[in-house]
Amino acid sequence: MQSSYEQQLANLQSQHAIVSRQLEQLTNILNTHFTSQISAIQSVQQPAPVPPPISGFVGATPRPGGGVATLISRQEHSETPSYAASSPSQTPTVTSLRDTYDKVEIKIIPSSVPNQPPTVVPSRLDSVDEVWHEYRYGRDGNPSLESVEVRWGPRWRRDYKVQRWFNKRKIIVDKIMQYIADGVDEQAAMNELQVMRKSRTLNWLSRELESHRKETKKQWKAAREAAIANKQAMLGSDAMPANLA
């Protein structure tokens, strides 16, 4: 009985010794692995040593396998002026809206077919004066647009682009005519619109005048409706007066 117990104890001691040796070997392996990993990480984090510059030169670039490329002497480097120092300062040029396109005079080409309206090539002008003179008196040897309109009516502007161009110009012309009808001198009327326009485009002026005209019509319509309502209230009748219908 005792011998059997001693045999089991001996076996356990032998197994314990084997396990202890295995644990020691595993510990050594892990320590070696972690040590190598830490060394590798530290070597990556450290900056690479900078080689000393070659005496008398700056900007030297080492080539793979030895040698130096693109050498510039210190004297040449110090004497070479920079672009910022040598370039004069430039002030940007401000271009007005009127300079964004080239000026083009109108072209009125008579038709070769009898009783047919002329072909009109729209113009691109710079000022209110030019728009007015183009319509009333004619420019660049062409007849006035007013005479073309009187002779042919809307037949000469059936093209959509020509019609749209004419409508914009006519808004400016109508405003000048309104000033003249109110007793304002022709040149003073043109000056008034030019002051209103400032440095903006003629298209802007046309849109602005159209907006004012619509607002005036709206106010006139509201005033007319108010006058009709007051008139009906005074007469005590629901029927619209004949003179305001």
Short mmCIF file of C-alpha atoms in Angstrom, two decimals:
data_model
loop_
_atom_site.label_atom_id
_atom_site.label_comp_id
_atom_site.label_asym_id
_atom_site.label_seq_id
_atom_site.Cartn_x
_atom_site.Cartn_y
_atom_site.Cartn_z
CA MET A 1 0.00 0.00 0.00
CA GLN A 2 2.78 2.37 0.93
CA SER A 3 4.75 1.53 -2.17
CA SER A 4 1.74 2.34 -4.36
CA TYR A 5 1.35 5.72 -2.69
CA GLU A 6 5.01 6.49 -3.12
CA GLN A 7 4.78 5.54 -6.78
CA GLN A 8 1.88 7.96 -7.38
CA LEU A 9 3.72 10.73 -5.53
CA ALA A 10 6.78 10.17 -7.67
CA ASN A 11 4.68 10.37 -10.83
CA LEU A 12 3.08 13.64 -9.71
CA GLN A 13 6.47 15.15 -8.90
CA SER A 14 7.76 14.10 -12.30
CA GLN A 15 4.77 15.66 -14.08
CA HIS A 16 5.16 18.84 -12.02
CA ALA A 17 8.79 19.10 -13.03
CA ILE A 18 7.88 18.66 -16.70
CA VAL A 19 5.16 21.33 -16.53
CA SER A 20 7.52 23.71 -14.71
CA ARG A 21 10.15 23.33 -17.43
CA GLN A 22 7.54 23.92 -20.15
CA LEU A 23 6.29 27.07 -18.39
CA GLU A 24 9.85 28.35 -18.05
CA GLN A 25 10.53 27.75 -21.75
CA LEU A 26 7.27 29.49 -22.73
CA THR A 27 8.11 32.45 -20.49
CA ASN A 28 11.53 32.81 -22.10
CA ILE A 29 10.01 32.69 -25.59
CA LEU A 30 7.42 35.37 -24.73
CA ASN A 31 10.02 37.62 -23.11
CA THR A 32 12.25 37.36 -26.16
CA HIS A 33 9.34 38.14 -28.50
CA PHE A 34 8.14 41.17 -26.54
CA THR A 35 11.67 42.52 -26.20
CA SER A 36 12.20 42.37 -29.96
CA GLN A 37 8.84 44.06 -30.62
CA ILE A 38 9.60 46.90 -28.20
CA SER A 39 12.99 47.45 -29.81
CA ALA A 40 11.41 47.57 -33.27
CA ILE A 41 8.80 50.13 -32.17
CA GLN A 42 11.42 52.34 -30.54
CA SER A 43 13.60 52.27 -33.65
CA VAL A 44 10.65 53.39 -35.82
CA GLN A 45 9.70 56.26 -33.52
CA GLN A 46 13.21 57.69 -33.41
CA PRO A 47 13.92 60.23 -36.21
CA ALA A 48 16.43 59.22 -38.80
CA PRO A 49 19.78 60.93 -38.36
CA VAL A 50 20.31 63.88 -40.69
CA PRO A 51 23.60 63.67 -42.57
CA PRO A 52 25.78 66.77 -42.22
CA PRO A 53 25.64 69.13 -45.22
CA ILE A 54 28.53 69.15 -47.62
CA SER A 55 30.78 72.10 -46.94
CA GLY A 56 30.20 75.01 -49.29
CA PHE A 57 26.88 73.75 -50.67
CA VAL A 58 23.22 73.79 -49.67
CA GLY A 59 20.29 71.83 -50.94
CA ALA A 60 22.33 68.67 -51.55
CA THR A 61 20.17 65.63 -52.32
CA PRO A 62 21.73 62.21 -51.67
CA ARG A 63 21.29 59.64 -54.40
CA PRO A 64 20.67 55.94 -53.77
CA GLY A 65 23.98 54.14 -53.86
CA GLY A 66 26.01 57.23 -53.08
CA GLY A 67 26.69 60.58 -54.66
CA VAL A 68 24.96 63.95 -54.42
CA ALA A 69 22.60 65.53 -56.96
CA THR A 70 21.55 69.14 -57.53
CA LEU A 71 24.28 70.98 -55.68
CA ILE A 72 23.95 74.74 -55.26
CA SER A 73 26.77 76.76 -53.82
CA ARG A 74 26.07 79.00 -50.84
CA GLN A 75 27.22 82.05 -52.77
CA GLU A 76 24.87 81.33 -55.69
CA HIS A 77 22.02 80.59 -53.30
CA SER A 78 22.46 83.84 -51.41
CA GLU A 79 22.79 85.92 -54.59
CA THR A 80 19.77 84.45 -56.34
CA PRO A 81 16.82 86.84 -55.78
CA SER A 82 13.49 85.33 -54.88
CA TYR A 83 10.47 85.68 -57.17
CA ALA A 84 8.52 87.59 -54.55
CA ALA A 85 11.32 90.12 -54.17
CA SER A 86 11.89 90.64 -57.89
CA SER A 87 8.26 90.72 -59.01
CA PRO A 88 6.59 94.12 -58.74
CA SER A 89 3.28 94.27 -56.93
CA GLN A 90 0.34 94.35 -59.28
CA THR A 91 -3.01 95.98 -58.58
CA PRO A 92 -5.98 94.08 -60.06
CA THR A 93 -7.87 96.00 -62.68
CA VAL A 94 -11.55 96.51 -61.95
CA THR A 95 -13.65 96.06 -65.07
CA SER A 96 -17.07 97.64 -65.21
CA LEU A 97 -20.09 95.74 -66.43
CA ARG A 98 -20.08 97.76 -69.62
CA ASP A 99 -16.65 96.37 -70.53
CA THR A 100 -17.69 92.73 -70.38
CA TYR A 101 -18.67 92.67 -74.07
CA ASP A 102 -17.60 94.28 -77.32
CA LYS A 103 -19.68 97.10 -78.73
CA VAL A 104 -21.61 96.14 -81.87
CA GLU A 105 -23.59 98.53 -84.07
CA ILE A 106 -26.99 97.60 -85.44
CA LYS A 107 -27.26 96.26 -88.99
CA ILE A 108 -30.45 96.81 -90.98
CA ILE A 109 -30.23 94.83 -94.22
CA PRO A 110 -32.94 95.52 -96.84
CA SER A 111 -34.70 92.48 -98.24
CA SER A 112 -34.07 91.46 -101.85
CA VAL A 113 -37.69 90.31 -102.05
CA PRO A 114 -40.23 93.05 -102.77
CA ASN A 115 -42.60 94.04 -99.96
CA GLN A 116 -40.62 92.14 -97.35
CA PRO A 117 -39.23 93.70 -94.14
CA PRO A 118 -35.49 94.11 -93.68
CA THR A 119 -33.30 91.81 -91.62
CA VAL A 120 -32.16 93.45 -88.40
CA VAL A 121 -29.03 92.31 -86.57
CA PRO A 122 -29.30 93.58 -82.95
CA SER A 123 -26.69 95.90 -81.54
CA ARG A 124 -24.77 95.95 -78.25
CA LEU A 125 -24.37 99.53 -77.08
CA ASP A 126 -22.78 101.28 -74.12
CA SER A 127 -25.01 104.19 -73.15
CA VAL A 128 -28.57 105.47 -72.93
CA ASP A 129 -27.72 108.18 -75.48
CA GLU A 130 -26.76 105.55 -78.04
CA VAL A 131 -29.98 103.60 -77.45
CA TRP A 132 -32.06 106.73 -77.97
CA HIS A 133 -30.23 107.88 -81.09
CA GLU A 134 -30.42 104.38 -82.57
CA TYR A 135 -34.19 104.40 -82.18
CA ARG A 136 -35.00 108.02 -83.04
CA TYR A 137 -32.33 109.07 -85.55
CA GLY A 138 -30.44 105.95 -86.67
CA ARG A 139 -26.77 105.09 -86.19
CA ASP A 140 -23.84 104.04 -88.33
CA GLY A 141 -25.63 104.82 -91.60
CA ASN A 142 -28.72 102.76 -90.71
CA PRO A 143 -32.28 104.09 -90.71
CA SER A 144 -33.87 104.69 -87.34
CA LEU A 145 -35.66 101.83 -85.64
CA GLU A 146 -38.63 104.14 -85.29
CA SER A 147 -38.93 104.44 -89.08
CA VAL A 148 -38.60 100.66 -89.47
CA GLU A 149 -41.31 100.16 -86.86
CA VAL A 150 -43.63 102.66 -88.57
CA ARG A 151 -43.06 101.12 -92.01
CA TRP A 152 -43.21 97.41 -91.18
CA GLY A 153 -44.83 97.12 -87.77
CA PRO A 154 -43.95 93.88 -85.94
CA ARG A 155 -43.13 92.05 -89.19
CA TRP A 156 -39.42 92.90 -89.00
CA ARG A 157 -39.03 91.43 -85.49
CA ARG A 158 -40.68 88.04 -85.77
CA ASP A 159 -37.47 86.35 -84.66
CA TYR A 160 -37.63 85.66 -80.92
CA LYS A 161 -34.17 87.05 -80.14
CA VAL A 162 -34.80 90.23 -82.13
CA GLN A 163 -38.20 90.67 -80.49
CA ARG A 164 -36.74 90.26 -77.02
CA TRP A 165 -33.90 92.68 -77.78
CA PHE A 166 -36.34 95.27 -79.15
CA ASN A 167 -38.64 94.98 -76.13
CA LYS A 168 -35.76 95.74 -73.76
CA ARG A 169 -34.68 98.75 -75.79
CA LYS A 170 -38.26 100.00 -76.16
CA ILE A 171 -38.68 100.17 -72.38
CA ILE A 172 -35.77 102.64 -72.21
CA VAL A 173 -37.05 104.60 -75.21
CA ASP A 174 -40.57 104.81 -73.77
CA LYS A 175 -39.22 106.23 -70.52
CA ILE A 176 -37.35 108.96 -72.41
CA MET A 177 -40.51 109.75 -74.38
CA GLN A 178 -42.42 109.99 -71.11
CA TYR A 179 -39.90 112.51 -69.77
CA ILE A 180 -40.14 114.53 -72.99
CA ALA A 181 -43.95 114.47 -72.84
CA ASP A 182 -43.70 115.86 -69.30
CA GLY A 183 -41.65 118.79 -70.59
CA VAL A 184 -38.15 117.48 -69.85
CA ASP A 185 -35.43 118.24 -72.38
CA GLU A 186 -34.30 115.28 -74.52
CA GLN A 187 -30.71 115.36 -73.27
CA ALA A 188 -31.82 115.88 -69.68
CA ALA A 189 -34.07 112.83 -69.97
CA MET A 190 -31.17 110.70 -71.20
CA ASN A 191 -28.94 112.04 -68.44
CA GLU A 192 -31.56 111.15 -65.84
CA LEU A 193 -31.60 107.52 -66.93
CA GLN A 194 -27.83 107.40 -67.17
CA VAL A 195 -27.55 108.62 -63.57
CA MET A 196 -30.06 105.98 -62.52
CA ARG A 197 -28.09 103.32 -64.34
CA LYS A 198 -24.64 104.35 -63.02
CA SER A 199 -22.17 101.67 -64.20
CA ARG A 200 -24.73 98.91 -64.56
CA THR A 201 -25.73 97.32 -67.84
CA LEU A 202 -28.48 98.50 -70.16
CA ASN A 203 -30.29 95.23 -69.50
CA TRP A 204 -30.32 96.07 -65.80
CA LEU A 205 -31.78 99.50 -66.58
CA SER A 206 -34.45 97.92 -68.76
CA ARG A 207 -35.44 95.47 -66.01
CA GLU A 208 -35.52 98.24 -63.42
CA LEU A 209 -37.74 100.48 -65.56
CA GLU A 210 -40.04 97.54 -66.30
CA SER A 211 -40.34 96.84 -62.59
CA HIS A 212 -41.20 100.50 -61.91
CA ARG A 213 -43.76 100.48 -64.70
CA LYS A 214 -45.47 97.37 -63.34
CA GLU A 215 -45.56 98.87 -59.86
CA THR A 216 -47.05 102.10 -61.23
CA LYS A 217 -49.75 100.17 -63.09
CA LYS A 218 -50.52 98.21 -59.95
CA GLN A 219 -50.90 101.40 -57.92
CA TRP A 220 -53.00 103.01 -60.66
CA LYS A 221 -55.30 99.98 -60.79
CA ALA A 222 -55.73 100.01 -57.00
CA ALA A 223 -56.50 103.75 -57.05
CA ARG A 224 -59.03 103.28 -59.86
CA GLU A 225 -60.80 100.48 -57.99
CA ALA A 226 -60.91 102.63 -54.86
CA ALA A 227 -62.36 105.54 -56.85
CA ILE A 228 -65.06 103.29 -58.33
CA ALA A 229 -65.95 101.96 -54.88
CA ASN A 230 -66.20 105.48 -53.47
CA LYS A 231 -68.31 106.62 -56.41
CA GLN A 232 -70.71 103.70 -55.98
CA ALA A 233 -70.97 104.38 -52.27
CA MET A 234 -71.81 108.03 -52.94
CA LEU A 235 -74.47 107.14 -55.51
CA GLY A 236 -75.87 104.39 -53.33
CA SER A 237 -75.97 102.02 -56.27
CA ASP A 238 -74.33 98.69 -56.99
CA ALA A 239 -74.07 99.44 -60.69
CA MET A 240 -70.74 100.71 -61.98
CA PRO A 241 -70.92 104.30 -63.28
CA ALA A 242 -70.71 104.51 -67.06
CA ASN A 243 -67.90 107.09 -67.04
CA LEU A 244 -65.69 104.78 -64.90
CA ALA A 245 -66.52 101.50 -66.63
#
